[in-house]
């Protein structure tokens, strides 16, 4: 890998990405490190992060606030695909990576950098998502990954930073590794590494323990238009406000916790705790509205590809021809997914208790067991006979 002179580094303000700044300059001979901190609604103040990058030796420190774009262009398409990795994880972290990669590439092009850099280690999925997304968007850019190569322990990293004026973390740093944004939190390491150990209550921040949730259920009506959530309890909300409010509502009732063993792309099984209150409720509601408004064959075919869609996001293939093509299919299916889903939140559970749509394919006249029944029972007889013909032939043959 040839030398890079100007690099845009994805910057979080933590020790590792801070240490990347002097490391790139002093070990790898980079002249200018431009940092880019991305606000995805994680609730952190960005100004101190911006200043910390400069104090750590950055030539320039950029901040991008993209929460709106994150929800509209990444979270909602995934929601329309009901994307749940291994049927459980709504990809809150995974969805952020292609957007950060896009911002890195744009900043590199704008500032005349010949490389981008990130602080991912070599064991996780995020390195894959960054590297592959960057390659998809600009295959000529080099990707520098100091933390994947420097081989320093935690203590050595902190000591290295101190030599260049990067303060060691003041409070005893958390035993957990936490990634967060508006969509949720991912927590790993510490005692969580033992898959038998129950997560201590302290790991949770967005969701209440069941013991602390209200003793009365709360109902919320989620309005969808063409597969996108647009309102809560009749009030139209922009995407960020909607997700924020849904997070609060669900979190208050202890809804949104996931404790799972997942299969990383790099072959390792890991134990991860997630809190993704809004996404879990919204996906469940959206899937239900699809059942009301899509034909049987479209519903069932779509369910069959949703797992693949989720895997692509997890495995770093957001910018890929397959996801593009599948997205076109998903978008087409959403044309009639408009309506309202009624959800009951209570003691850690979210239950769908009603749904309605101007495009509903449900017919009371056909479904009822009452006197209004319009279904032609006689017609069923011939249908069942024809439907059963192959089975009948098979059974008769087997008897001889
Ligand atoms: N396992 C999740 C993923 O690959 C989250 C990883 C985020 N990092 C963390 N510190 N928990 O999407």
CSV table of C-alpha atoms and ligand atoms in Angstrom, one decimal:
chain,number,residue,atom,x,y,z
A,1,UNK,CA,0.0,0.0,0.0
A,2,UNK,CA,1.6,3.3,-1.1
A,3,UNK,CA,1.9,6.3,1.1
A,4,UNK,CA,-1.1,8.5,1.7
A,5,UNK,CA,-0.6,12.2,2.3
A,6,UNK,CA,-4.0,13.4,3.2
A,7,UNK,CA,-6.5,11.2,4.9
A,8,UNK,CA,-10.1,11.6,6.1
A,9,UNK,CA,-10.6,9.6,9.3
A,10,UNK,CA,-13.9,8.5,10.7
A,11,UNK,CA,-13.8,10.0,14.2
A,12,UNK,CA,-15.9,9.2,17.3
A,13,UNK,CA,-14.0,11.1,20.0
A,14,UNK,CA,-13.0,7.9,21.8
A,15,UNK,CA,-9.5,6.8,22.7
A,16,UNK,CA,-9.0,4.6,19.7
A,17,UNK,CA,-10.0,6.9,17.0
A,18,UNK,CA,-8.1,9.8,18.7
A,19,UNK,CA,-4.9,7.7,18.8
A,20,UNK,CA,-5.4,7.0,15.1
A,21,UNK,CA,-4.6,10.7,14.5
A,22,UNK,CA,-0.9,10.8,15.8
A,23,UNK,CA,-0.4,7.2,14.7
A,24,UNK,CA,-1.3,8.0,11.1
A,25,UNK,CA,1.0,11.0,11.2
A,26,UNK,CA,4.0,9.7,13.1
A,27,UNK,CA,4.0,6.0,12.2
A,28,UNK,CA,2.6,6.1,8.7
A,29,UNK,CA,3.9,9.5,7.5
A,30,UNK,CA,0.5,11.0,6.7
A,31,UNK,CA,0.7,14.8,6.4
A,32,UNK,CA,-2.8,15.9,7.0
A,33,UNK,CA,-5.4,14.0,9.0
A,34,UNK,CA,-8.9,15.4,8.5
A,35,UNK,CA,-11.4,13.9,11.0
A,36,UNK,CA,-15.1,13.4,10.3
A,37,UNK,CA,-17.4,13.0,13.2
A,38,UNK,CA,-20.9,11.8,12.3
A,39,UNK,CA,-24.0,12.7,14.3
A,40,UNK,CA,-26.6,9.9,13.8
A,41,UNK,CA,-28.8,10.9,16.7
A,42,UNK,CA,-26.7,9.2,19.3
A,43,UNK,CA,-27.3,12.1,21.7
A,44,UNK,CA,-23.6,13.1,22.1
A,45,UNK,CA,-22.6,16.8,22.0
A,46,UNK,CA,-20.6,17.2,18.8
A,47,UNK,CA,-18.7,20.4,19.6
A,48,UNK,CA,-16.4,18.8,22.2
A,49,UNK,CA,-15.7,15.9,19.8
A,50,UNK,CA,-14.8,18.4,17.1
A,51,UNK,CA,-12.4,20.2,19.4
A,52,UNK,CA,-10.9,17.0,20.7
A,53,UNK,CA,-9.9,16.0,17.2
A,54,UNK,CA,-8.0,19.3,16.7
A,55,UNK,CA,-6.3,18.8,20.1
A,56,UNK,CA,-5.3,15.3,19.1
A,57,UNK,CA,-3.5,16.7,16.0
A,58,UNK,CA,-6.1,16.8,13.3
A,59,UNK,CA,-5.5,19.4,10.5
A,60,UNK,CA,-9.2,19.9,10.1
A,61,UNK,CA,-12.2,18.6,12.1
A,62,UNK,CA,-15.5,18.1,10.3
A,63,UNK,CA,-18.9,17.3,11.8
A,64,UNK,CA,-21.8,15.9,9.8
A,65,UNK,CA,-25.3,15.8,11.2
A,66,UNK,CA,-27.2,13.3,9.2
A,67,UNK,CA,-29.9,11.7,11.4
A,68,UNK,CA,-32.7,12.6,9.0
A,69,UNK,CA,-30.9,11.0,6.1
A,70,UNK,CA,-30.0,8.0,8.2
A,71,UNK,CA,-33.7,7.3,9.1
A,72,UNK,CA,-35.1,8.1,5.7
A,73,UNK,CA,-32.6,6.6,3.3
A,74,UNK,CA,-31.3,3.7,5.4
A,75,UNK,CA,-33.6,2.7,8.3
A,76,UNK,CA,-36.9,3.0,6.4
A,77,UNK,CA,-35.9,1.0,3.3
A,78,UNK,CA,-34.7,-1.7,5.7
A,79,UNK,CA,-37.9,-1.5,7.6
A,80,UNK,CA,-39.9,-1.9,4.4
A,81,UNK,CA,-37.9,-5.1,3.8
A,82,UNK,CA,-38.7,-6.1,7.5
A,83,UNK,CA,-35.0,-6.7,7.8
A,84,UNK,CA,-34.1,-8.6,10.9
A,85,UNK,CA,-30.7,-10.4,10.9
A,86,UNK,CA,-31.1,-14.0,12.0
A,87,UNK,CA,-34.7,-13.1,12.6
A,88,UNK,CA,-34.0,-10.8,15.5
A,89,UNK,CA,-31.5,-7.9,15.1
A,90,UNK,CA,-32.9,-4.9,13.2
A,91,UNK,CA,-29.4,-3.9,12.1
A,92,UNK,CA,-29.2,-0.6,14.0
A,93,UNK,CA,-25.4,-0.5,13.9
A,94,UNK,CA,-25.0,-2.2,10.5
A,95,UNK,CA,-27.2,0.4,8.8
A,96,UNK,CA,-25.1,3.3,10.0
A,97,UNK,CA,-21.9,2.1,8.3
A,98,UNK,CA,-22.8,2.6,4.7
A,99,UNK,CA,-23.9,6.1,5.4
A,100,UNK,CA,-20.7,6.9,7.3
A,101,UNK,CA,-18.7,5.4,4.4
A,102,UNK,CA,-20.5,7.6,2.0
A,103,UNK,CA,-19.7,10.7,4.0
A,104,UNK,CA,-16.1,9.7,4.2
A,105,UNK,CA,-15.8,9.3,0.5
A,106,UNK,CA,-17.6,12.6,-0.2
A,107,UNK,CA,-15.3,14.4,2.3
A,108,UNK,CA,-12.2,12.8,0.7
A,109,UNK,CA,-13.2,13.9,-2.7
A,110,UNK,CA,-14.1,17.4,-1.6
A,111,UNK,CA,-10.8,17.9,0.4
A,112,UNK,CA,-8.5,16.2,-2.1
A,113,UNK,CA,-7.6,13.3,0.1
A,114,UNK,CA,-6.0,10.2,-1.3
A,115,UNK,CA,-7.2,7.9,1.4
A,116,UNK,CA,-9.8,7.4,4.1
A,117,UNK,CA,-9.3,5.7,7.5
A,118,UNK,CA,-11.4,4.1,10.2
A,119,UNK,CA,-10.6,2.7,13.7
A,120,UNK,CA,-12.2,-0.7,13.4
A,121,UNK,CA,-10.3,-3.7,14.7
A,122,UNK,CA,-9.9,-6.9,12.7
A,123,UNK,CA,-12.5,-9.0,14.5
A,124,UNK,CA,-15.8,-7.3,13.8
A,125,UNK,CA,-18.3,-6.8,11.0
A,126,UNK,CA,-17.8,-3.0,10.9
A,127,UNK,CA,-14.4,-3.2,9.2
A,128,UNK,CA,-16.1,-5.2,6.4
A,129,UNK,CA,-19.0,-2.7,6.0
A,130,UNK,CA,-16.6,0.2,5.8
A,131,UNK,CA,-14.1,-1.3,3.5
A,132,UNK,CA,-16.6,-2.7,1.1
A,133,UNK,CA,-18.9,0.3,1.1
A,134,UNK,CA,-15.9,2.6,0.4
A,135,UNK,CA,-14.7,0.4,-2.4
A,136,UNK,CA,-18.2,0.4,-3.9
A,137,UNK,CA,-18.4,4.2,-3.9
A,138,UNK,CA,-14.9,5.1,-4.9
A,139,UNK,CA,-12.6,2.1,-5.7
A,140,UNK,CA,-9.6,4.4,-6.2
A,141,UNK,CA,-9.5,5.5,-2.6
A,142,UNK,CA,-7.1,3.8,-0.2
A,143,UNK,CA,-8.5,2.6,3.1
A,144,UNK,CA,-6.1,2.9,6.1
A,145,UNK,CA,-6.9,0.9,9.2
A,146,UNK,CA,-4.4,1.6,11.9
A,147,UNK,CA,-6.3,-0.2,14.7
A,148,UNK,CA,-6.4,-3.3,12.6
A,149,UNK,CA,-2.6,-3.3,12.4
A,150,UNK,CA,-1.0,-1.6,15.4
A,151,UNK,CA,-1.3,-4.6,17.7
A,152,UNK,CA,-1.4,-2.5,20.9
A,153,UNK,CA,-3.3,-3.5,24.0
A,154,UNK,CA,-5.7,-1.2,25.6
A,155,UNK,CA,-3.1,0.1,28.0
A,156,UNK,CA,-0.5,0.5,25.3
A,157,UNK,CA,-3.0,2.5,23.2
A,158,UNK,CA,-3.7,4.8,26.1
A,159,UNK,CA,0.0,5.2,26.8
A,160,UNK,CA,0.7,6.0,23.1
A,161,UNK,CA,-2.0,8.6,23.1
A,162,UNK,CA,-0.7,10.3,26.2
A,163,UNK,CA,2.6,10.8,24.5
A,164,UNK,CA,0.8,13.0,22.0
A,165,UNK,CA,-1.5,14.8,24.5
A,166,UNK,CA,-4.5,12.6,24.3
A,167,UNK,CA,-5.8,12.3,27.8
A,168,UNK,CA,-6.4,8.8,29.3
A,169,UNK,CA,-10.2,8.3,30.0
A,170,UNK,CA,-11.0,10.1,33.3
A,171,UNK,CA,-13.5,7.7,34.8
A,172,UNK,CA,-12.7,4.1,34.9
A,173,UNK,CA,-13.8,3.3,31.4
A,174,UNK,CA,-16.9,1.1,30.9
A,175,UNK,CA,-16.2,-2.6,30.7
A,176,UNK,CA,-18.6,-2.7,27.7
A,177,UNK,CA,-18.2,-1.8,24.1
A,178,UNK,CA,-21.2,0.2,23.1
A,179,UNK,CA,-22.3,1.5,19.7
A,180,UNK,CA,-25.3,3.8,19.6
A,181,UNK,CA,-27.4,5.9,17.3
A,182,UNK,CA,-31.0,7.0,17.0
A,183,UNK,CA,-32.1,3.5,16.1
A,184,UNK,CA,-30.6,1.8,19.1
A,185,UNK,CA,-27.7,0.6,21.2
A,186,UNK,CA,-25.5,-2.5,20.7
A,187,UNK,CA,-23.6,-3.6,23.9
A,188,UNK,CA,-21.0,-6.3,24.1
A,189,UNK,CA,-17.9,-7.4,26.1
A,190,UNK,CA,-17.3,-7.4,29.9
A,191,UNK,CA,-19.5,-10.0,31.7
A,192,UNK,CA,-21.6,-10.3,28.5
A,193,UNK,CA,-18.9,-12.4,27.0
A,194,UNK,CA,-20.2,-15.3,29.0
A,195,UNK,CA,-23.3,-16.3,27.2
A,196,UNK,CA,-24.7,-17.9,30.3
A,197,UNK,CA,-24.5,-14.6,32.4
A,198,UNK,CA,-27.6,-12.6,32.6
A,199,UNK,CA,-27.0,-9.0,31.4
A,200,UNK,CA,-26.8,-6.6,34.4
A,201,UNK,CA,-29.5,-3.9,34.4
A,202,UNK,CA,-26.8,-1.2,34.0
A,203,UNK,CA,-26.2,-2.1,30.3
A,204,UNK,CA,-29.7,-0.8,29.3
A,205,UNK,CA,-30.4,2.9,28.7
A,206,UNK,CA,-33.3,3.1,26.3
A,207,UNK,CA,-35.6,0.5,27.9
A,208,UNK,CA,-37.0,0.2,31.4
A,209,UNK,CA,-36.8,-3.0,33.5
A,210,UNK,CA,-40.2,-4.7,33.7
A,211,UNK,CA,-40.4,-3.9,37.4
A,212,UNK,CA,-40.3,-0.2,36.6
A,213,UNK,CA,-42.8,-0.2,33.7
A,214,UNK,CA,-46.4,1.2,34.1
A,215,UNK,CA,-49.1,-1.1,35.4
A,216,UNK,CA,-51.5,0.0,32.7
A,217,UNK,CA,-51.1,-0.9,29.0
A,218,UNK,CA,-50.7,1.9,26.5
A,219,UNK,CA,-52.0,1.9,23.0
A,220,UNK,CA,-50.4,3.5,20.0
A,221,UNK,CA,-51.7,3.8,16.5
A,222,UNK,CA,-49.0,3.8,13.9
A,223,UNK,CA,-49.9,5.2,10.5
A,224,UNK,CA,-48.1,4.0,7.4
A,225,UNK,CA,-48.1,5.4,3.9
A,226,UNK,CA,-46.6,3.2,1.1
A,227,UNK,CA,-44.8,1.2,3.7
A,228,UNK,CA,-43.3,4.2,5.6
A,229,UNK,CA,-44.4,5.1,9.1
A,230,UNK,CA,-45.8,8.7,9.0
A,231,UNK,CA,-47.8,9.2,12.1
A,232,UNK,CA,-48.3,8.2,15.7
A,233,UNK,CA,-51.8,8.4,17.3
A,234,UNK,CA,-53.0,10.5,14.4
A,235,UNK,CA,-50.2,13.1,14.5
A,236,UNK,CA,-48.1,13.3,11.4
A,237,UNK,CA,-44.4,13.3,12.3
A,238,UNK,CA,-41.2,13.6,10.4
A,239,UNK,CA,-39.0,10.4,10.4
A,240,UNK,CA,-36.7,11.4,13.1
A,241,UNK,CA,-39.4,12.6,15.5
A,242,UNK,CA,-41.4,9.5,14.8
A,243,UNK,CA,-38.6,7.2,15.6
A,244,UNK,CA,-37.6,9.3,18.7
A,245,UNK,CA,-41.2,9.2,20.1
A,246,UNK,CA,-41.6,5.5,19.3
A,247,UNK,CA,-38.4,4.7,21.1
A,248,UNK,CA,-39.6,6.6,24.2
A,249,UNK,CA,-43.1,4.9,24.1
A,250,UNK,CA,-41.8,1.4,23.7
A,251,UNK,CA,-38.8,1.9,26.0
A,252,UNK,CA,-41.1,3.1,28.8
A,253,UNK,CA,-42.9,-0.2,28.7
A,254,UNK,CA,-39.7,-2.3,28.6
A,255,UNK,CA,-40.1,-3.2,24.9
A,256,UNK,CA,-37.1,-3.5,22.7
A,257,UNK,CA,-34.4,-5.6,24.4
A,258,UNK,CA,-32.6,-8.4,22.5
A,259,UNK,CA,-30.1,-10.8,24.0
A,260,UNK,CA,-28.7,-13.0,21.2
A,261,UNK,CA,-25.8,-15.1,20.0
A,262,UNK,CA,-25.1,-14.0,16.5
A,263,UNK,CA,-22.9,-15.2,13.7
A,264,UNK,CA,-20.5,-12.6,12.6
A,265,UNK,CA,-19.3,-12.5,9.0
A,266,UNK,CA,-15.7,-13.2,10.2
A,267,UNK,CA,-16.7,-16.6,11.5
A,268,UNK,CA,-17.0,-15.7,15.2
A,269,UNK,CA,-20.1,-16.3,17.3
A,270,UNK,CA,-20.7,-13.3,19.6
A,271,UNK,CA,-23.1,-12.5,22.3
A,272,UNK,CA,-24.7,-9.1,21.8
A,273,UNK,CA,-27.3,-7.1,23.7
A,274,UNK,CA,-29.4,-4.7,21.7
A,275,UNK,CA,-32.0,-2.1,22.6
A,276,UNK,CA,-34.0,-1.1,19.5
A,277,UNK,CA,-37.4,-0.2,20.8
A,278,UNK,CA,-38.9,1.7,17.9
A,279,UNK,CA,-37.5,-0.5,15.1
A,280,UNK,CA,-38.8,-3.7,16.6
A,281,UNK,CA,-42.3,-2.3,17.1
A,282,UNK,CA,-42.4,-0.6,13.6
A,283,UNK,CA,-41.2,-3.7,11.8
A,284,UNK,CA,-43.8,-5.9,13.5
A,285,UNK,CA,-46.5,-3.4,12.7
A,286,UNK,CA,-45.3,-2.9,9.1
A,287,UNK,CA,-45.3,-6.7,8.5
A,288,UNK,CA,-48.8,-6.9,9.8
A,289,UNK,CA,-50.1,-4.2,7.5
A,290,UNK,CA,-48.5,-6.0,4.6
A,291,UNK,CA,-50.4,-9.1,5.5
A,292,UNK,CA,-53.6,-7.1,5.2
A,293,UNK,CA,-52.8,-5.3,1.9
A,294,UNK,CA,-50.6,-7.7,-0.1
A,295,UNK,CA,-51.8,-10.7,-2.0
A,296,UNK,CA,-50.9,-14.1,-0.6
A,297,UNK,CA,-48.2,-14.8,-3.2
A,298,UNK,CA,-46.5,-11.4,-2.9
A,299,UNK,CA,-46.6,-11.6,0.9
A,300,UNK,CA,-45.1,-15.1,0.9
A,301,UNK,CA,-42.5,-14.4,-1.8
A,302,UNK,CA,-41.4,-11.2,0.0
A,303,UNK,CA,-41.0,-13.1,3.3
A,304,UNK,CA,-38.7,-15.5,1.5
A,305,UNK,CA,-36.3,-12.8,0.5
A,306,UNK,CA,-36.3,-10.6,3.6
A,307,UNK,CA,-33.7,-12.8,5.3
A,308,UNK,CA,-31.4,-12.3,2.3
A,309,UNK,CA,-32.0,-8.6,2.4
A,310,UNK,CA,-31.0,-8.5,6.1
A,311,UNK,CA,-27.9,-10.6,5.5
A,312,UNK,CA,-26.7,-8.2,2.8
A,313,UNK,CA,-27.0,-5.3,5.2
A,314,UNK,CA,-25.2,-7.2,7.9
A,315,UNK,CA,-22.5,-8.4,5.6
A,316,UNK,CA,-21.6,-5.0,4.3
A,317,UNK,CA,-23.3,-5.2,0.9
A,318,UNK,CA,-25.6,-2.2,1.2
A,319,UNK,CA,-24.1,-0.7,-2.0
A,320,UNK,CA,-24.4,-3.8,-4.2
A,321,UNK,CA,-26.3,-4.8,-7.4
A,322,UNK,CA,-28.3,-7.4,-5.5
A,323,UNK,CA,-29.6,-5.0,-2.9
A,324,UNK,CA,-30.4,-2.4,-5.5
A,325,UNK,CA,-32.4,-5.0,-7.5
A,326,UNK,CA,-34.1,-6.3,-4.4
A,327,UNK,CA,-34.9,-2.8,-3.3
A,328,UNK,CA,-36.7,-2.2,-6.6
A,329,UNK,CA,-38.8,-5.2,-5.8
A,330,UNK,CA,-39.5,-4.1,-2.3
A,331,UNK,CA,-40.4,-0.6,-3.3
A,332,UNK,CA,-42.9,-1.9,-5.8
A,333,UNK,CA,-44.6,-4.1,-3.2
A,334,UNK,CA,-45.1,-1.0,-0.9
A,335,UNK,CA,-47.4,0.9,-3.2
A,336,UNK,CA,-50.5,-0.2,-1.3
A,337,UNK,CA,-49.1,-0.7,2.1
A,338,UNK,CA,-51.0,2.3,3.6
A,339,UNK,CA,-53.1,2.1,6.7
A,340,UNK,CA,-53.0,2.1,10.5
A,341,UNK,CA,-51.8,-0.6,13.0
A,342,UNK,CA,-52.9,-0.5,16.6
A,343,UNK,CA,-50.3,-1.7,19.1
A,344,UNK,CA,-50.6,-2.4,22.8
A,345,UNK,CA,-47.5,-1.9,24.9
A,346,UNK,CA,-47.4,-3.6,28.3
A,347,UNK,CA,-44.8,-5.1,30.6
A,348,UNK,CA,-42.1,-5.8,28.0
A,349,UNK,CA,-44.5,-6.9,25.2
A,350,UNK,CA,-45.8,-5.2,22.2
A,351,UNK,CA,-48.9,-6.8,20.7
A,352,UNK,CA,-50.7,-5.9,17.6
A,353,UNK,CA,-54.4,-5.7,18.4
A,354,UNK,CA,-55.8,-4.1,15.3
A,355,UNK,CA,-55.1,-3.0,11.7
A,356,UNK,CA,-57.1,-1.2,9.0
A,357,UNK,CA,-56.4,0.1,5.5
A,358,UNK,CA,-58.1,1.7,2.6
A,359,UNK,CA,-56.4,-1.0,0.5
A,360,UNK,CA,-57.4,-3.9,2.8
A,361,UNK,CA,-57.8,-7.2,0.9
A,362,UNK,CA,-59.6,-8.7,3.9
A,363,UNK,CA,-63.3,-9.3,3.2
A,364,UNK,CA,-65.6,-9.7,6.1
A,365,UNK,CA,-68.3,-11.1,3.8
A,366,UNK,CA,-66.0,-13.9,2.8
A,367,UNK,CA,-64.3,-14.6,6.1
A,368,UNK,CA,-67.4,-14.5,8.4
A,369,UNK,CA,-68.9,-17.6,9.9
A,370,UNK,CA,-72.1,-15.6,10.4
A,371,UNK,CA,-75.3,-15.3,8.3
A,372,UNK,CA,-73.7,-12.6,6.0
A,373,UNK,CA,-71.5,-15.2,4.6
A,374,UNK,CA,-71.0,-14.7,0.8
A,375,UNK,CA,-68.6,-17.5,0.2
A,376,UNK,CA,-69.9,-20.1,-2.2
A,377,UNK,CA,-69.5,-23.3,-0.3
A,378,UNK,CA,-70.6,-25.4,-3.3
A,379,UNK,CA,-67.7,-24.0,-5.4
A,380,UNK,CA,-65.3,-25.3,-2.7
A,381,UNK,CA,-66.2,-28.9,-3.5
A,382,UNK,CA,-65.0,-28.9,-7.1
A,383,UNK,CA,-61.9,-26.9,-6.1
A,384,UNK,CA,-60.9,-29.3,-3.3
A,385,UNK,CA,-61.4,-32.3,-5.7
A,386,UNK,CA,-59.1,-30.8,-8.3
A,387,UNK,CA,-56.6,-29.6,-5.7
A,388,UNK,CA,-56.4,-33.1,-4.2
A,389,UNK,CA,-56.0,-35.0,-7.5
A,390,UNK,CA,-52.2,-35.4,-7.4
A,391,UNK,CA,-52.3,-36.5,-3.8
A,392,UNK,CA,-55.1,-39.0,-4.6
A,393,UNK,CA,-53.1,-40.4,-7.5
A,394,UNK,CA,-50.0,-40.7,-5.3
A,395,UNK,CA,-51.8,-42.5,-2.5
A,396,UNK,CA,-53.6,-44.9,-4.9
A,397,UNK,CA,-50.3,-45.8,-6.6
A,398,UNK,CA,-48.6,-46.5,-3.3
A,399,UNK,CA,-51.3,-49.0,-2.3
A,400,UNK,CA,-50.6,-51.5,-5.1
B,1,LIG,N1,-22.9,-7.0,16.3
B,1,LIG,C1,-23.5,-5.8,15.8
B,1,LIG,C2,-23.3,-5.6,14.3
B,1,LIG,O1,-22.4,-6.3,13.8
B,1,LIG,C3,-23.1,-4.5,16.5
B,1,LIG,C4,-21.6,-4.3,16.6
B,1,LIG,C5,-21.4,-2.9,17.3
B,1,LIG,N2,-20.4,-2.8,18.2
B,1,LIG,C6,-20.5,-2.9,19.5
B,1,LIG,N3,-19.6,-2.3,20.2
B,1,LIG,N4,-21.4,-3.6,20.1
B,1,LIG,O2,-24.0,-4.9,13.6
